Short mmCIF file of C-alpha atoms in Angstrom, two decimals:
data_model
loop_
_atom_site.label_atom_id
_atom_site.label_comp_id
_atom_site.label_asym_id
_atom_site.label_seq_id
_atom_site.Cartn_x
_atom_site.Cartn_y
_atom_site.Cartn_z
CA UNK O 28 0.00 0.00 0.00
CA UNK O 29 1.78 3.47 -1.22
CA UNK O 30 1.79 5.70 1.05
CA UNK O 31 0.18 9.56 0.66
CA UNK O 32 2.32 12.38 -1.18
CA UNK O 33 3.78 14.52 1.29
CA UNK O 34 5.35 17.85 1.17
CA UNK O 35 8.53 18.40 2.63
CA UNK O 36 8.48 21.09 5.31
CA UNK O 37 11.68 23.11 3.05
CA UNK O 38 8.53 23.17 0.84
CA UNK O 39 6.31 24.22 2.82
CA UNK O 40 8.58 26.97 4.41
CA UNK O 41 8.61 28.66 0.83
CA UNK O 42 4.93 27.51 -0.38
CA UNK O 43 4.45 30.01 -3.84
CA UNK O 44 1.18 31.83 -3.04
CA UNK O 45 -0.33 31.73 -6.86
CA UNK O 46 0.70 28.81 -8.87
CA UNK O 47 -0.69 28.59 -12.91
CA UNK O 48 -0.99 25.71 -14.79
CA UNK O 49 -0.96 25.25 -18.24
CA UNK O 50 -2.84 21.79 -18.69
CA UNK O 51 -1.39 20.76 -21.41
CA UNK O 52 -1.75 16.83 -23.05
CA UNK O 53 -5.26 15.63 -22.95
CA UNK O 54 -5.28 15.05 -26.72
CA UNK O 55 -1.72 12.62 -26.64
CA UNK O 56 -3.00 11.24 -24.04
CA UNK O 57 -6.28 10.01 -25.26
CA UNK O 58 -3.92 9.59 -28.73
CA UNK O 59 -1.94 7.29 -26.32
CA UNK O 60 -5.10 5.23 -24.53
CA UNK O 61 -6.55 4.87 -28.34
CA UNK O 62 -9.17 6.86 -27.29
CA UNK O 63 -11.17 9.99 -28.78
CA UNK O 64 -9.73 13.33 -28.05
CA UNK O 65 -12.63 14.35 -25.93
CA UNK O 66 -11.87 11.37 -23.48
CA UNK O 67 -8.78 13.14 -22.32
CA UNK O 68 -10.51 16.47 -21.37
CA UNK O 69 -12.98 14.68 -19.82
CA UNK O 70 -10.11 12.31 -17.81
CA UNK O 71 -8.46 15.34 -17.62
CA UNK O 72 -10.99 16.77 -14.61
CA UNK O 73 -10.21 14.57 -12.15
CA UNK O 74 -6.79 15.66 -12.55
CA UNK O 75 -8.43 19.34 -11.71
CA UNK O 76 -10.31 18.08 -8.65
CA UNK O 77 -7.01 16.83 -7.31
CA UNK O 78 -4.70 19.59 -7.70
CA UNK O 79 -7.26 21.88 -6.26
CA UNK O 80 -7.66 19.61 -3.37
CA UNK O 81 -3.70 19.49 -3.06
CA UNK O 82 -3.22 23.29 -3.34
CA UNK O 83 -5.75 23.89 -1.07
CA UNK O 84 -4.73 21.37 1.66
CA UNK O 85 -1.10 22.99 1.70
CA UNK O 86 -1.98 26.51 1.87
CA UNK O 87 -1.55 27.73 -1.91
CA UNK O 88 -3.93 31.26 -2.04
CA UNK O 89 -4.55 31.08 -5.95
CA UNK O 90 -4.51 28.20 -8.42
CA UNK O 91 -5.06 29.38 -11.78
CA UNK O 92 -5.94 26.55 -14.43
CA UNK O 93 -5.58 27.35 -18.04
CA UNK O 94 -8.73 26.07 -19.49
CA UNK O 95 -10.01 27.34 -22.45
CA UNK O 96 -7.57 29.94 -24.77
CA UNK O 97 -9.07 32.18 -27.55
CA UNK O 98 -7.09 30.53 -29.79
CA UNK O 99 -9.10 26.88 -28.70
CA UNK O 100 -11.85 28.19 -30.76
CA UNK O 101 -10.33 27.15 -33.88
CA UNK O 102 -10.18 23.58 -33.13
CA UNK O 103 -13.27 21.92 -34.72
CA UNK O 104 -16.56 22.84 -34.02
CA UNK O 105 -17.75 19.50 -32.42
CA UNK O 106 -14.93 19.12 -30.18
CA UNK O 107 -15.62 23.02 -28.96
CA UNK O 108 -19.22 22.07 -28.16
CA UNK O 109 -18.25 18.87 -26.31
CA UNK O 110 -15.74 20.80 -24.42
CA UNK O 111 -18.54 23.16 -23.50
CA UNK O 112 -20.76 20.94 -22.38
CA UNK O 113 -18.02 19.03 -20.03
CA UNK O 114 -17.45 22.99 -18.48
CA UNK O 115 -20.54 23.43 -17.49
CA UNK O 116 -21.28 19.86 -16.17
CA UNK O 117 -17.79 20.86 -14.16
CA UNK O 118 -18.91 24.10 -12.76
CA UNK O 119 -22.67 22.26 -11.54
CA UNK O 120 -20.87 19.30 -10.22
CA UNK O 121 -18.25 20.41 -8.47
CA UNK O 122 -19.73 23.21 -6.43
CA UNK O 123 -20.43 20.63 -3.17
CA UNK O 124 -15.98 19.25 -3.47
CA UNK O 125 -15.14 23.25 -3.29
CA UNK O 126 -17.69 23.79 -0.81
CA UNK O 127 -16.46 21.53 1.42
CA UNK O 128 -12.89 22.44 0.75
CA UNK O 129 -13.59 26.47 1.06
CA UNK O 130 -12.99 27.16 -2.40
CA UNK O 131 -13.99 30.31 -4.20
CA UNK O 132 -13.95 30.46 -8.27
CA UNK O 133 -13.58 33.26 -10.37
CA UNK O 134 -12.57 33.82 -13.82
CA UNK O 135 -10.29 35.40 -16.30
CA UNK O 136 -10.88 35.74 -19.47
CA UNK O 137 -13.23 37.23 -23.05
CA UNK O 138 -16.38 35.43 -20.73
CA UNK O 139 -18.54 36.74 -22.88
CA UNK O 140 -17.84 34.33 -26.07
CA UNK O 141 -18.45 31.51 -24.05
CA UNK O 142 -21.86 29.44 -24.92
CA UNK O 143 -24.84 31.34 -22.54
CA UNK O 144 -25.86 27.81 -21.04
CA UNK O 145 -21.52 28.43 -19.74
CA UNK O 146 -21.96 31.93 -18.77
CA UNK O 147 -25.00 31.03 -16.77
CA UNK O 148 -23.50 28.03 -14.53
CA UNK O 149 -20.20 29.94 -14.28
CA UNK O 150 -21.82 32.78 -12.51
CA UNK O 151 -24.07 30.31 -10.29
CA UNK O 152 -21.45 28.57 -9.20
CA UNK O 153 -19.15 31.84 -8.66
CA UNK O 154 -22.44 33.23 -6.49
CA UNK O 155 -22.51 29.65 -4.62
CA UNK O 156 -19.30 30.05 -3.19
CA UNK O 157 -18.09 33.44 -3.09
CA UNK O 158 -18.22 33.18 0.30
CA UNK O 159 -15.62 31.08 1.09
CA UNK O 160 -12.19 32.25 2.26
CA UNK O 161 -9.61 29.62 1.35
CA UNK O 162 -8.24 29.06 -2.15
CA UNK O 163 -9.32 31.18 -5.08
CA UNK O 164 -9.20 28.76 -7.83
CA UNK O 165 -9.15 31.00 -10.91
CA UNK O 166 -10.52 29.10 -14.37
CA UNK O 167 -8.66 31.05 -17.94
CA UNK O 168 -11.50 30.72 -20.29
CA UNK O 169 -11.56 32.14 -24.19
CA UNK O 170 -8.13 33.38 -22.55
CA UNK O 171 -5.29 34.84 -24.11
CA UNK O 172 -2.43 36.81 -22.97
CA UNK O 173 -1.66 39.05 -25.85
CA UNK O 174 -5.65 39.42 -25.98
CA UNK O 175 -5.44 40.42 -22.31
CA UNK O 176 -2.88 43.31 -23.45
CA UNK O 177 -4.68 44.82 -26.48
CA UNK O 178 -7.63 45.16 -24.44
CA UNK O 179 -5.81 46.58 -21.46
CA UNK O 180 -4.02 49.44 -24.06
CA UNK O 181 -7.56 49.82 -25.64
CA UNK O 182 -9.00 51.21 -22.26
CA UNK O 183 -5.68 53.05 -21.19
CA UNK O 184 -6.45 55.17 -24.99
CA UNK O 185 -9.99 55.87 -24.36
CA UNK O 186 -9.75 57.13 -20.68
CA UNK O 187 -6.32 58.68 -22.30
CA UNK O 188 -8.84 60.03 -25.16
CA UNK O 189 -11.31 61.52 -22.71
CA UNK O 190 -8.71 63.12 -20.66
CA UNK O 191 -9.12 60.61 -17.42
CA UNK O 192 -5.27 60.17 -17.48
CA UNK O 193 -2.34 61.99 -18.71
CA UNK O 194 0.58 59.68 -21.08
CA UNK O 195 3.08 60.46 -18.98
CA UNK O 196 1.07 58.75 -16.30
CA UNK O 197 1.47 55.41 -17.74
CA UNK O 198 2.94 53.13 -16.15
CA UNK O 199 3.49 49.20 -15.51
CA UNK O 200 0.81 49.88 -12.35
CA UNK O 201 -1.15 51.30 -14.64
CA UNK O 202 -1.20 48.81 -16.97
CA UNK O 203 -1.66 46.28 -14.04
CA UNK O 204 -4.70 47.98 -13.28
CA UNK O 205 -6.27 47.12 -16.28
CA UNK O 206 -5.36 43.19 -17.08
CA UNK O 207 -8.07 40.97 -16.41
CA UNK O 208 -5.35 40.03 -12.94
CA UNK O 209 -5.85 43.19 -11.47
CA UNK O 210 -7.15 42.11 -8.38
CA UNK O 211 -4.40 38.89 -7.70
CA UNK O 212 -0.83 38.40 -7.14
CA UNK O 213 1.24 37.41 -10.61
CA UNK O 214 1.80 33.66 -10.36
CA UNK O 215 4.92 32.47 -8.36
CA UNK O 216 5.27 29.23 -10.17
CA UNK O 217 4.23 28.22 -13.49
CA UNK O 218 3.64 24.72 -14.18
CA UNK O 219 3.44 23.20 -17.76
CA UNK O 220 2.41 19.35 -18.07
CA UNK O 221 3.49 17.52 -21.39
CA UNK O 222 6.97 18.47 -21.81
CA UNK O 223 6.33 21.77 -23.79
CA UNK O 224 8.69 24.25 -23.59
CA UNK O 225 7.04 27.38 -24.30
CA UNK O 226 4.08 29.63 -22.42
CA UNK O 227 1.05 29.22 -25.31
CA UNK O 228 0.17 33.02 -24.75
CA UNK O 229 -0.55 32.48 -20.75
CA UNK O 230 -0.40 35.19 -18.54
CA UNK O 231 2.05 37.12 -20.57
CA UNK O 232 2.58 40.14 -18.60
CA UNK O 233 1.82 38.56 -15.31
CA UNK O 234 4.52 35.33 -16.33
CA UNK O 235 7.57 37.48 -16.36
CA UNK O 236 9.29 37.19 -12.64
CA UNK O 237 7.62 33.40 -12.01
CA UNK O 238 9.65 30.35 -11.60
CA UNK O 239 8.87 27.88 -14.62
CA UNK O 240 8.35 24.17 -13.68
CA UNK O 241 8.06 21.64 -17.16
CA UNK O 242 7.08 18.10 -16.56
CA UNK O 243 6.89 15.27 -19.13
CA UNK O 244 3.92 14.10 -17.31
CA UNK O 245 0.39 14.25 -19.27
CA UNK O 246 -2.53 16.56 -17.74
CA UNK O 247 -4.62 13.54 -17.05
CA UNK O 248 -1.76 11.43 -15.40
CA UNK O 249 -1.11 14.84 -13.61
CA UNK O 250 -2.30 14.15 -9.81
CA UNK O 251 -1.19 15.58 -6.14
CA UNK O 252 2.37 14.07 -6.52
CA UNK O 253 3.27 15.63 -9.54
CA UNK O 254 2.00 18.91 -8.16
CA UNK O 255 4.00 18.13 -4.87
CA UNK O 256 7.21 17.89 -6.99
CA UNK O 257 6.36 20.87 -8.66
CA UNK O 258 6.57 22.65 -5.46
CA UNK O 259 9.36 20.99 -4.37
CA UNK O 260 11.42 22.07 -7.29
CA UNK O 261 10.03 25.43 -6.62
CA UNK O 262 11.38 25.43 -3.22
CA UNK O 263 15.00 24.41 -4.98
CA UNK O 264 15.09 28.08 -6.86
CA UNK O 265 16.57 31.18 -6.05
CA UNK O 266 14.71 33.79 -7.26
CA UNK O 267 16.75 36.68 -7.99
CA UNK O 268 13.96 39.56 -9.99
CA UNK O 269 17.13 40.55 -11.70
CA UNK O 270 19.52 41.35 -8.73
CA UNK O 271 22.48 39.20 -7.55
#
């Protein structure tokens, strides 16, 4: 009988208070299992439900999952809809788990692309437990990082326009002020599952001081150990923010 992941208390001393994930390998995976591509999204939840459960039992503040990007709605149309579907059957189902665990949800993200029967549970369940006080678990849905930008610039120019603020007064706090993040820390750690070595337009600004953590591990053979390793290696780094 194996015995449960623990983290080590050098971990725990230097626990990241946002970690991101970019959940990356549902489609190899169910490539892998000789399974349709919508088998690994929908294997890929309980991956979700245990990572929030793990980030929440340790202390983490913010978890934010990379769901959905903008650049998702190109894939085909019936594999959009099905992902849909398994969203909104994840934001019904799960509101008793992040009940009991004191989890509230929000989102980032263009929210208003997403399907209405989406937009609807998403706000019941953010209303159901916005309440609770323990880990924000933030969802990235029709989510893009450059998108996140453009749009940030685009409101800077019209209050700039109107005369609300001077040029000169722009600045990266500014700009802060304005990202869909405004109102949580930038991620400490990044995770990336699959063995990808880039960022796929995640949290661009937000990304640029956070420790990177790249495992070969699929998202839906991702589970509280692999998360627990992330951490650990996180607790391994130095970080610097560009001084010796």
């Amino acid at each position: 009988m194996s015995l449960a992941p623990q983290l080590s208390p050098q971990a725990r001393a230097v626990l990241p208070t946002h970690v991101a994930i970019i959940m990356d390998g549902n489609g190899r995976w169910a490539k892998q299992q000789h399974l349709p591509r919508v088998e690994g999204h929908r294997h890929g939840v309980e991956s979700v439900r245990a990572v929030v459960r793990a980030a929440g039992e340790v202390g983490v503040k913010y978890l934010t999952l990379y769901a959905f990007s903008v650049e998702n709605w190109n894939r085909p149309k019936d594999e959009v809809d099905t992902l849909m579907k398994y969203l909104a059957r994840f934001l019904k189902s799960e509101i008793a788990e992040l009940g009991r665990n004191n989890v509230k949800l929000e989102a980032i993200g263009q929210i208003y692309r997403l399907p209405e029967f989406v937009q609807e549970q998403l706000k019941k369940t953010r209303v159901a437990l916005a309440k609770n006080n323990g880990l924000t678990l933030i969802l990235a849905l029709s989510y893009g990082g450059r998108t996140e930008i453009v749009e940030a610039v685009r409101d800077i120019a019209g209050k700039a326009k109107l005369g609300r603020i001077e040029p000169a007064e722009i600045n990266e706090k500014v700009v802060e002020e304005h990202l869909y993040t405004s109102h949580y820390p930038d991620p400490d750690l990044v995770v990336r599952t699959s063995g990808e070595m880039r960022i796929s337009n995640f949290l661009t600004w937000q990304s640029s001081y956070s420790e990177f953590v790249v495992t070969p591990t699929l998202w839906p053979d991702f589970r509280k150990q692999q998360f627990f390793d992330a951490l650990e290696e996180y607790a391994r780094r130095h970080r610097r923010f560009g001084v010796v």
